Amino acid sequence: FVGNSYLYYNDSLHNHFKRMVDEKYPGYEGSQNVKSSTIGGSRLKHHNLDHLLEPKAISSIKKFELVILQGGSGEGLSGKNKRAFAQIAKEHITKITAIGSQAALYMIHAYVEPHENFDPNLIRVIEEMYVAAGNANQALVIPVGLAFENAYRHRPDIKLHKLDGTHPSLLGTYLAACTVFASIFRASPIGLSYDYNGLVSAKDRLFLQEVAESTVRNFYQSS
């Protein structure tokens, strides 16, 4: 996982993802080499991908099967930023595929109130930006932002963001991990017992798993 604080908040998304994988696929050795490289407030252009892709640079393996790229929250706020995102995504994905790895784009969630850049239409901008980059570069798009939107549509009272309106809460991170899991393995997260040592209630756990499953299924059927 390559990104920013959207990934490392709440004990880091990659840790939740690993625990889900270990439960669903006991003995799956890949979970031992799930790594996260994050820079607070970063955009795609801020990451030294050449170093991260070097053999055994940040793990014990020579190369990762999959590299997931998460862009900055402000990259959809202007035409200039969107063009820069598209260009850097292309450059990064080219480097990833050149070494025989696969690339994926982690579609971020949108701001909510009271964030100063809240816009109810921002998720459509984010969706278009990530889908365009994924299609242009034949990369998997992981629809986390759409999962947030769908969860709020069904349960407007659920708290997927922290009070700042931008960073994910624990439930937001849990939903994101379920969405990544469903997208990568094309397997339903429904029924996983993982609840972060009881901090995710049974009700929320099932709801978020169902939202992730339906979001991923509908997204790939329509794209």
PDB file of C-alpha atoms in Angstrom:
ATOM      1  CA  PHE A   1       0.000   0.000   0.000  1.00  0.00           C
ATOM      2  CA  VAL A   2       1.419   3.396  -1.002  1.00  0.00           C
ATOM      3  CA  GLY A   3      -0.380   6.484   0.232  1.00  0.00           C
ATOM      4  CA  ASN A   4      -0.903   8.823   3.154  1.00  0.00           C
ATOM      5  CA  SER A   5      -2.780   9.181   6.435  1.00  0.00           C
ATOM      6  CA  TYR A   6      -5.949   7.780   4.861  1.00  0.00           C
ATOM      7  CA  LEU A   7      -4.101   4.467   5.063  1.00  0.00           C
ATOM      8  CA  TYR A   8      -2.169   4.746   8.324  1.00  0.00           C
ATOM      9  CA  TYR A   9      -4.950   6.022  10.614  1.00  0.00           C
ATOM     10  CA  ASN A  10      -6.547   3.515  13.028  1.00  0.00           C
ATOM     11  CA  ASP A  11      -3.659   1.029  13.264  1.00  0.00           C
ATOM     12  CA  SER A  12      -3.119   1.136   9.488  1.00  0.00           C
ATOM     13  CA  LEU A  13      -5.442  -0.309   6.888  1.00  0.00           C
ATOM     14  CA  HIS A  14      -2.876  -2.894   5.808  1.00  0.00           C
ATOM     15  CA  ASN A  15      -2.965  -4.511   9.251  1.00  0.00           C
ATOM     16  CA  HIS A  16      -6.753  -4.889   9.168  1.00  0.00           C
ATOM     17  CA  PHE A  17      -6.504  -6.284   5.643  1.00  0.00           C
ATOM     18  CA  LYS A  18      -3.855  -8.816   6.713  1.00  0.00           C
ATOM     19  CA  ARG A  19      -6.004 -10.056   9.567  1.00  0.00           C
ATOM     20  CA  MET A  20      -8.973 -10.534   7.266  1.00  0.00           C
ATOM     21  CA  VAL A  21      -6.826 -12.471   4.803  1.00  0.00           C
ATOM     22  CA  ASP A  22      -5.368 -14.664   7.548  1.00  0.00           C
ATOM     23  CA  GLU A  23      -8.867 -15.525   8.744  1.00  0.00           C
ATOM     24  CA  LYS A  24     -10.277 -16.268   5.302  1.00  0.00           C
ATOM     25  CA  TYR A  25      -7.216 -18.057   3.942  1.00  0.00           C
ATOM     26  CA  PRO A  26      -5.312 -19.759   6.798  1.00  0.00           C
ATOM     27  CA  GLY A  27      -1.674 -20.256   5.906  1.00  0.00           C
ATOM     28  CA  TYR A  28      -1.736 -17.643   3.148  1.00  0.00           C
ATOM     29  CA  GLU A  29       1.927 -16.654   3.100  1.00  0.00           C
ATOM     30  CA  GLY A  30       1.323 -13.458   1.178  1.00  0.00           C
ATOM     31  CA  SER A  31      -0.090 -11.766   4.244  1.00  0.00           C
ATOM     32  CA  GLN A  32       3.377 -11.860   5.823  1.00  0.00           C
ATOM     33  CA  ASN A  33       4.601  -9.484   3.142  1.00  0.00           C
ATOM     34  CA  VAL A  34       1.784  -6.962   3.139  1.00  0.00           C
ATOM     35  CA  LYS A  35       3.565  -3.655   3.660  1.00  0.00           C
ATOM     36  CA  SER A  36       2.527  -0.010   3.859  1.00  0.00           C
ATOM     37  CA  SER A  37       4.577   3.032   2.867  1.00  0.00           C
ATOM     38  CA  THR A  38       2.883   6.303   3.772  1.00  0.00           C
ATOM     39  CA  ILE A  39       3.674  10.012   3.984  1.00  0.00           C
ATOM     40  CA  GLY A  40       1.266  12.330   5.778  1.00  0.00           C
ATOM     41  CA  GLY A  41      -0.541  14.689   3.423  1.00  0.00           C
ATOM     42  CA  SER A  42       1.148  13.189   0.376  1.00  0.00           C
ATOM     43  CA  ARG A  43       0.052  12.902  -3.215  1.00  0.00           C
ATOM     44  CA  LEU A  44       1.183  10.241  -5.655  1.00  0.00           C
ATOM     45  CA  LYS A  45       4.066  12.424  -6.830  1.00  0.00           C
ATOM     46  CA  HIS A  46       5.639  12.526  -3.369  1.00  0.00           C
ATOM     47  CA  HIS A  47       6.503   8.823  -3.191  1.00  0.00           C
ATOM     48  CA  ASN A  48       9.892   7.425  -4.191  1.00  0.00           C
ATOM     49  CA  LEU A  49       8.418   4.465  -6.003  1.00  0.00           C
ATOM     50  CA  ASP A  50      11.762   3.466  -7.520  1.00  0.00           C
ATOM     51  CA  HIS A  51      13.075   2.720  -4.043  1.00  0.00           C
ATOM     52  CA  LEU A  52       9.916   0.947  -2.892  1.00  0.00           C
ATOM     53  CA  LEU A  53      10.062  -1.376  -5.902  1.00  0.00           C
ATOM     54  CA  GLU A  54      13.688  -2.393  -5.369  1.00  0.00           C
ATOM     55  CA  PRO A  55      14.101  -6.071  -4.364  1.00  0.00           C
ATOM     56  CA  LYS A  56      13.839  -6.488  -0.589  1.00  0.00           C
ATOM     57  CA  ALA A  57      13.787  -2.710  -0.058  1.00  0.00           C
ATOM     58  CA  ILE A  58      10.973  -2.825   2.492  1.00  0.00           C
ATOM     59  CA  SER A  59      10.273  -6.551   2.817  1.00  0.00           C
ATOM     60  CA  SER A  60      11.954  -9.925   2.573  1.00  0.00           C
ATOM     61  CA  ILE A  61      10.666 -10.570  -0.939  1.00  0.00           C
ATOM     62  CA  LYS A  62      12.146  -9.576  -4.279  1.00  0.00           C
ATOM     63  CA  LYS A  63       8.956  -8.025  -5.609  1.00  0.00           C
ATOM     64  CA  PHE A  64       5.356  -7.482  -4.625  1.00  0.00           C
ATOM     65  CA  GLU A  65       2.577  -9.214  -6.510  1.00  0.00           C
ATOM     66  CA  LEU A  66       0.420  -6.110  -6.218  1.00  0.00           C
ATOM     67  CA  VAL A  67       1.133  -2.449  -5.500  1.00  0.00           C
ATOM     68  CA  ILE A  68      -1.844  -0.318  -4.435  1.00  0.00           C
ATOM     69  CA  LEU A  69      -1.578   3.427  -5.071  1.00  0.00           C
ATOM     70  CA  GLN A  70      -3.664   5.877  -3.011  1.00  0.00           C
ATOM     71  CA  GLY A  71      -3.713   9.506  -4.128  1.00  0.00           C
ATOM     72  CA  GLY A  72      -4.056  12.666  -2.076  1.00  0.00           C
ATOM     73  CA  SER A  73      -7.400  14.039  -0.967  1.00  0.00           C
ATOM     74  CA  GLY A  74      -6.905  17.309  -2.865  1.00  0.00           C
ATOM     75  CA  GLU A  75      -5.989  15.838  -6.230  1.00  0.00           C
ATOM     76  CA  GLY A  76      -9.527  16.174  -7.528  1.00  0.00           C
ATOM     77  CA  LEU A  77     -10.038  19.811  -6.549  1.00  0.00           C
ATOM     78  CA  SER A  78      -8.776  21.420  -9.757  1.00  0.00           C
ATOM     79  CA  GLY A  79      -8.127  20.588 -13.376  1.00  0.00           C
ATOM     80  CA  LYS A  80      -4.390  21.065 -12.868  1.00  0.00           C
ATOM     81  CA  ASN A  81      -4.333  18.642  -9.960  1.00  0.00           C
ATOM     82  CA  LYS A  82      -6.397  16.064 -11.841  1.00  0.00           C
ATOM     83  CA  ARG A  83      -4.047  16.203 -14.826  1.00  0.00           C
ATOM     84  CA  ALA A  84      -1.043  15.801 -12.544  1.00  0.00           C
ATOM     85  CA  PHE A  85      -2.676  12.795 -10.879  1.00  0.00           C
ATOM     86  CA  ALA A  86      -3.329  11.151 -14.241  1.00  0.00           C
ATOM     87  CA  GLN A  87       0.266  11.671 -15.360  1.00  0.00           C
ATOM     88  CA  ILE A  88       1.876  10.414 -12.153  1.00  0.00           C
ATOM     89  CA  ALA A  89      -0.511   7.445 -11.988  1.00  0.00           C
ATOM     90  CA  LYS A  90       0.581   6.493 -15.498  1.00  0.00           C
ATOM     91  CA  GLU A  91       4.266   6.816 -14.598  1.00  0.00           C
ATOM     92  CA  HIS A  92       3.917   4.804 -11.399  1.00  0.00           C
ATOM     93  CA  ILE A  93       1.833   2.061 -12.974  1.00  0.00           C
ATOM     94  CA  THR A  94       4.319   1.768 -15.854  1.00  0.00           C
ATOM     95  CA  LYS A  95       7.139   1.226 -13.361  1.00  0.00           C
ATOM     96  CA  ILE A  96       5.128  -1.347 -11.430  1.00  0.00           C
ATOM     97  CA  THR A  97       4.154  -3.398 -14.461  1.00  0.00           C
ATOM     98  CA  ALA A  98       7.674  -3.162 -15.921  1.00  0.00           C
ATOM     99  CA  ILE A  99       9.003  -5.369 -13.114  1.00  0.00           C
ATOM    100  CA  GLY A 100       6.202  -7.893 -13.492  1.00  0.00           C
ATOM    101  CA  SER A 101       3.996  -6.697 -10.647  1.00  0.00           C
ATOM    102  CA  GLN A 102       0.355  -5.656 -10.870  1.00  0.00           C
ATOM    103  CA  ALA A 103      -0.939  -2.203  -9.994  1.00  0.00           C
ATOM    104  CA  ALA A 104      -4.163  -1.032  -8.415  1.00  0.00           C
ATOM    105  CA  LEU A 105      -5.627   2.384  -7.644  1.00  0.00           C
ATOM    106  CA  TYR A 106      -7.282   2.930  -4.260  1.00  0.00           C
ATOM    107  CA  MET A 107     -10.225   5.239  -4.958  1.00  0.00           C
ATOM    108  CA  ILE A 108     -10.343   7.536  -1.924  1.00  0.00           C
ATOM    109  CA  HIS A 109     -13.423   8.676  -0.053  1.00  0.00           C
ATOM    110  CA  ALA A 110     -14.673  12.254  -0.302  1.00  0.00           C
ATOM    111  CA  TYR A 111     -14.736  14.923   2.375  1.00  0.00           C
ATOM    112  CA  VAL A 112     -17.790  15.354   4.571  1.00  0.00           C
ATOM    113  CA  GLU A 113     -18.891  18.337   6.602  1.00  0.00           C
ATOM    114  CA  PRO A 114     -17.422  20.279   8.373  1.00  0.00           C
ATOM    115  CA  HIS A 115     -14.366  20.074   6.080  1.00  0.00           C
ATOM    116  CA  GLU A 116     -13.831  23.339   4.213  1.00  0.00           C
ATOM    117  CA  ASN A 117     -13.627  21.548   0.860  1.00  0.00           C
ATOM    118  CA  PHE A 118     -16.786  19.506   1.327  1.00  0.00           C
ATOM    119  CA  ASP A 119     -18.768  19.247  -1.892  1.00  0.00           C
ATOM    120  CA  PRO A 120     -21.572  16.690  -2.334  1.00  0.00           C
ATOM    121  CA  ASN A 121     -20.444  16.171  -5.945  1.00  0.00           C
ATOM    122  CA  LEU A 122     -16.774  15.554  -5.151  1.00  0.00           C
ATOM    123  CA  ILE A 123     -17.181  11.784  -5.055  1.00  0.00           C
ATOM    124  CA  ARG A 124     -18.276  11.884  -8.705  1.00  0.00           C
ATOM    125  CA  VAL A 125     -15.085  13.768  -9.565  1.00  0.00           C
ATOM    126  CA  ILE A 126     -13.008  11.253  -7.608  1.00  0.00           C
ATOM    127  CA  GLU A 127     -14.792   8.321  -9.243  1.00  0.00           C
ATOM    128  CA  GLU A 128     -14.248   9.701 -12.737  1.00  0.00           C
ATOM    129  CA  MET A 129     -10.590  10.474 -12.027  1.00  0.00           C
ATOM    130  CA  TYR A 130      -9.729   7.016 -10.701  1.00  0.00           C
ATOM    131  CA  VAL A 131     -11.759   5.067 -13.232  1.00  0.00           C
ATOM    132  CA  ALA A 132     -10.190   7.037 -16.094  1.00  0.00           C
ATOM    133  CA  ALA A 133      -6.683   6.381 -14.770  1.00  0.00           C
ATOM    134  CA  GLY A 134      -7.469   2.703 -14.213  1.00  0.00           C
ATOM    135  CA  ASN A 135      -8.892   2.253 -17.701  1.00  0.00           C
ATOM    136  CA  ALA A 136      -6.071   4.186 -19.350  1.00  0.00           C
ATOM    137  CA  ASN A 137      -3.433   2.041 -17.660  1.00  0.00           C
ATOM    138  CA  GLN A 138      -5.266  -1.293 -17.381  1.00  0.00           C
ATOM    139  CA  ALA A 139      -5.071  -1.158 -13.592  1.00  0.00           C
ATOM    140  CA  LEU A 140      -7.530  -2.441 -11.025  1.00  0.00           C
ATOM    141  CA  VAL A 141      -9.590   0.272  -9.312  1.00  0.00           C
ATOM    142  CA  ILE A 142     -10.642  -0.405  -5.720  1.00  0.00           C
ATOM    143  CA  PRO A 143     -13.903   1.531  -5.090  1.00  0.00           C
ATOM    144  CA  VAL A 144     -13.411   2.550  -1.459  1.00  0.00           C
ATOM    145  CA  GLY A 145     -14.909   5.999  -1.994  1.00  0.00           C
ATOM    146  CA  LEU A 146     -18.076   4.490  -3.436  1.00  0.00           C
ATOM    147  CA  ALA A 147     -18.347   2.139  -0.467  1.00  0.00           C
ATOM    148  CA  PHE A 148     -18.286   5.157   1.873  1.00  0.00           C
ATOM    149  CA  GLU A 149     -20.986   6.823  -0.222  1.00  0.00           C
ATOM    150  CA  ASN A 150     -23.165   3.708  -0.172  1.00  0.00           C
ATOM    151  CA  ALA A 151     -22.757   3.204   3.573  1.00  0.00           C
ATOM    152  CA  TYR A 152     -23.821   6.778   4.267  1.00  0.00           C
ATOM    153  CA  ARG A 153     -26.784   6.391   1.917  1.00  0.00           C
ATOM    154  CA  HIS A 154     -28.116   3.430   3.899  1.00  0.00           C
ATOM    155  CA  ARG A 155     -27.098   4.665   7.341  1.00  0.00           C
ATOM    156  CA  PRO A 156     -26.622   8.454   7.393  1.00  0.00           C
ATOM    157  CA  ASP A 157     -25.854   8.323  11.111  1.00  0.00           C
ATOM    158  CA  ILE A 158     -22.849   6.030  10.823  1.00  0.00           C
ATOM    159  CA  LYS A 159     -19.473   7.656  11.546  1.00  0.00           C
ATOM    160  CA  LEU A 160     -16.975   6.726   8.865  1.00  0.00           C
ATOM    161  CA  HIS A 161     -14.997   9.970   9.197  1.00  0.00           C
ATOM    162  CA  LYS A 162     -13.304  11.586  12.138  1.00  0.00           C
ATOM    163  CA  LEU A 163     -14.504  15.001  13.281  1.00  0.00           C
ATOM    164  CA  ASP A 164     -12.232  16.774  10.779  1.00  0.00           C
ATOM    165  CA  GLY A 165     -14.371  15.513   7.902  1.00  0.00           C
ATOM    166  CA  THR A 166     -11.441  14.021   6.031  1.00  0.00           C
ATOM    167  CA  HIS A 167      -9.670  11.186   7.878  1.00  0.00           C
ATOM    168  CA  PRO A 168     -11.342   7.797   8.293  1.00  0.00           C
ATOM    169  CA  SER A 169     -12.665   6.650  11.637  1.00  0.00           C
ATOM    170  CA  LEU A 170     -12.089   3.062  12.745  1.00  0.00           C
ATOM    171  CA  LEU A 171     -15.334   2.061  11.021  1.00  0.00           C
ATOM    172  CA  GLY A 172     -14.194   3.853   7.878  1.00  0.00           C
ATOM    173  CA  THR A 173     -10.911   1.966   7.902  1.00  0.00           C
ATOM    174  CA  TYR A 174     -12.744  -1.305   8.517  1.00  0.00           C
ATOM    175  CA  LEU A 175     -15.017  -0.630   5.534  1.00  0.00           C
ATOM    176  CA  ALA A 176     -12.008   0.249   3.397  1.00  0.00           C
ATOM    177  CA  ALA A 177     -10.225  -2.961   4.377  1.00  0.00           C
ATOM    178  CA  CYS A 178     -13.329  -5.009   3.496  1.00  0.00           C
ATOM    179  CA  THR A 179     -13.522  -3.245   0.131  1.00  0.00           C
ATOM    180  CA  VAL A 180      -9.857  -3.889  -0.631  1.00  0.00           C
ATOM    181  CA  PHE A 181     -10.302  -7.532   0.393  1.00  0.00           C
ATOM    182  CA  ALA A 182     -13.363  -8.007  -1.832  1.00  0.00           C
ATOM    183  CA  SER A 183     -11.714  -6.236  -4.776  1.00  0.00           C
ATOM    184  CA  ILE A 184      -8.439  -8.149  -4.710  1.00  0.00           C
ATOM    185  CA  PHE A 185      -9.713 -11.628  -3.980  1.00  0.00           C
ATOM    186  CA  ARG A 186     -13.116 -11.253  -5.668  1.00  0.00           C
ATOM    187  CA  ALA A 187     -14.440 -12.932  -2.540  1.00  0.00           C
ATOM    188  CA  SER A 188     -17.144 -11.732  -0.183  1.00  0.00           C
ATOM    189  CA  PRO A 189     -16.025 -10.437   3.221  1.00  0.00           C
ATOM    190  CA  ILE A 190     -19.479 -11.249   4.624  1.00  0.00           C
ATOM    191  CA  GLY A 191     -19.133 -13.626   7.525  1.00  0.00           C
ATOM    192  CA  LEU A 192     -15.630 -12.645   8.610  1.00  0.00           C
ATOM    193  CA  SER A 193     -15.467 -12.635  12.409  1.00  0.00           C
ATOM    194  CA  TYR A 194     -12.590 -10.151  12.582  1.00  0.00           C
ATOM    195  CA  ASP A 195     -13.740  -7.189  14.665  1.00  0.00           C
ATOM    196  CA  TYR A 196     -10.490  -5.582  15.869  1.00  0.00           C
ATOM    197  CA  ASN A 197     -10.644  -7.131  19.324  1.00  0.00           C
ATOM    198  CA  GLY A 198     -14.327  -6.310  19.746  1.00  0.00           C
ATOM    199  CA  LEU A 199     -14.065  -2.616  18.844  1.00  0.00           C
ATOM    200  CA  VAL A 200     -16.278  -3.089  15.782  1.00  0.00           C
ATOM    201  CA  SER A 201     -19.740  -4.192  16.907  1.00  0.00           C
ATOM    202  CA  ALA A 202     -21.445  -7.202  15.357  1.00  0.00           C
ATOM    203  CA  LYS A 203     -24.067  -4.927  13.814  1.00  0.00           C
ATOM    204  CA  ASP A 204     -21.514  -2.568  12.262  1.00  0.00           C
ATOM    205  CA  ARG A 205     -19.275  -5.433  11.164  1.00  0.00           C
ATOM    206  CA  LEU A 206     -22.025  -7.136   9.171  1.00  0.00           C
ATOM    207  CA  PHE A 207     -23.307  -3.873   7.730  1.00  0.00           C
ATOM    208  CA  LEU A 208     -19.864  -2.771   6.536  1.00  0.00           C
ATOM    209  CA  GLN A 209     -19.090  -6.192   5.104  1.00  0.00           C
ATOM    210  CA  GLU A 210     -22.373  -6.151   3.175  1.00  0.00           C
ATOM    211  CA  VAL A 211     -21.731  -2.641   1.855  1.00  0.00           C
ATOM    212  CA  ALA A 212     -18.243  -3.588   0.703  1.00  0.00           C
ATOM    213  CA  GLU A 213     -19.496  -6.738  -1.015  1.00  0.00           C
ATOM    214  CA  SER A 214     -22.355  -5.020  -2.849  1.00  0.00           C
ATOM    215  CA  THR A 215     -20.247  -1.995  -3.816  1.00  0.00           C
ATOM    216  CA  VAL A 216     -17.485  -4.118  -5.318  1.00  0.00           C
ATOM    217  CA  ARG A 217     -19.915  -6.429  -7.109  1.00  0.00           C
ATOM    218  CA  ASN A 218     -21.886  -3.561  -8.636  1.00  0.00           C
ATOM    219  CA  PHE A 219     -18.798  -1.556  -9.510  1.00  0.00           C
ATOM    220  CA  TYR A 220     -17.127  -4.344 -11.482  1.00  0.00           C
ATOM    221  CA  GLN A 221     -20.357  -5.362 -13.180  1.00  0.00           C
ATOM    222  CA  SER A 222     -20.875  -1.828 -14.493  1.00  0.00           C
ATOM    223  CA  SER A 223     -17.273  -0.974 -15.366  1.00  0.00           C
TER     224      SER A 223
END
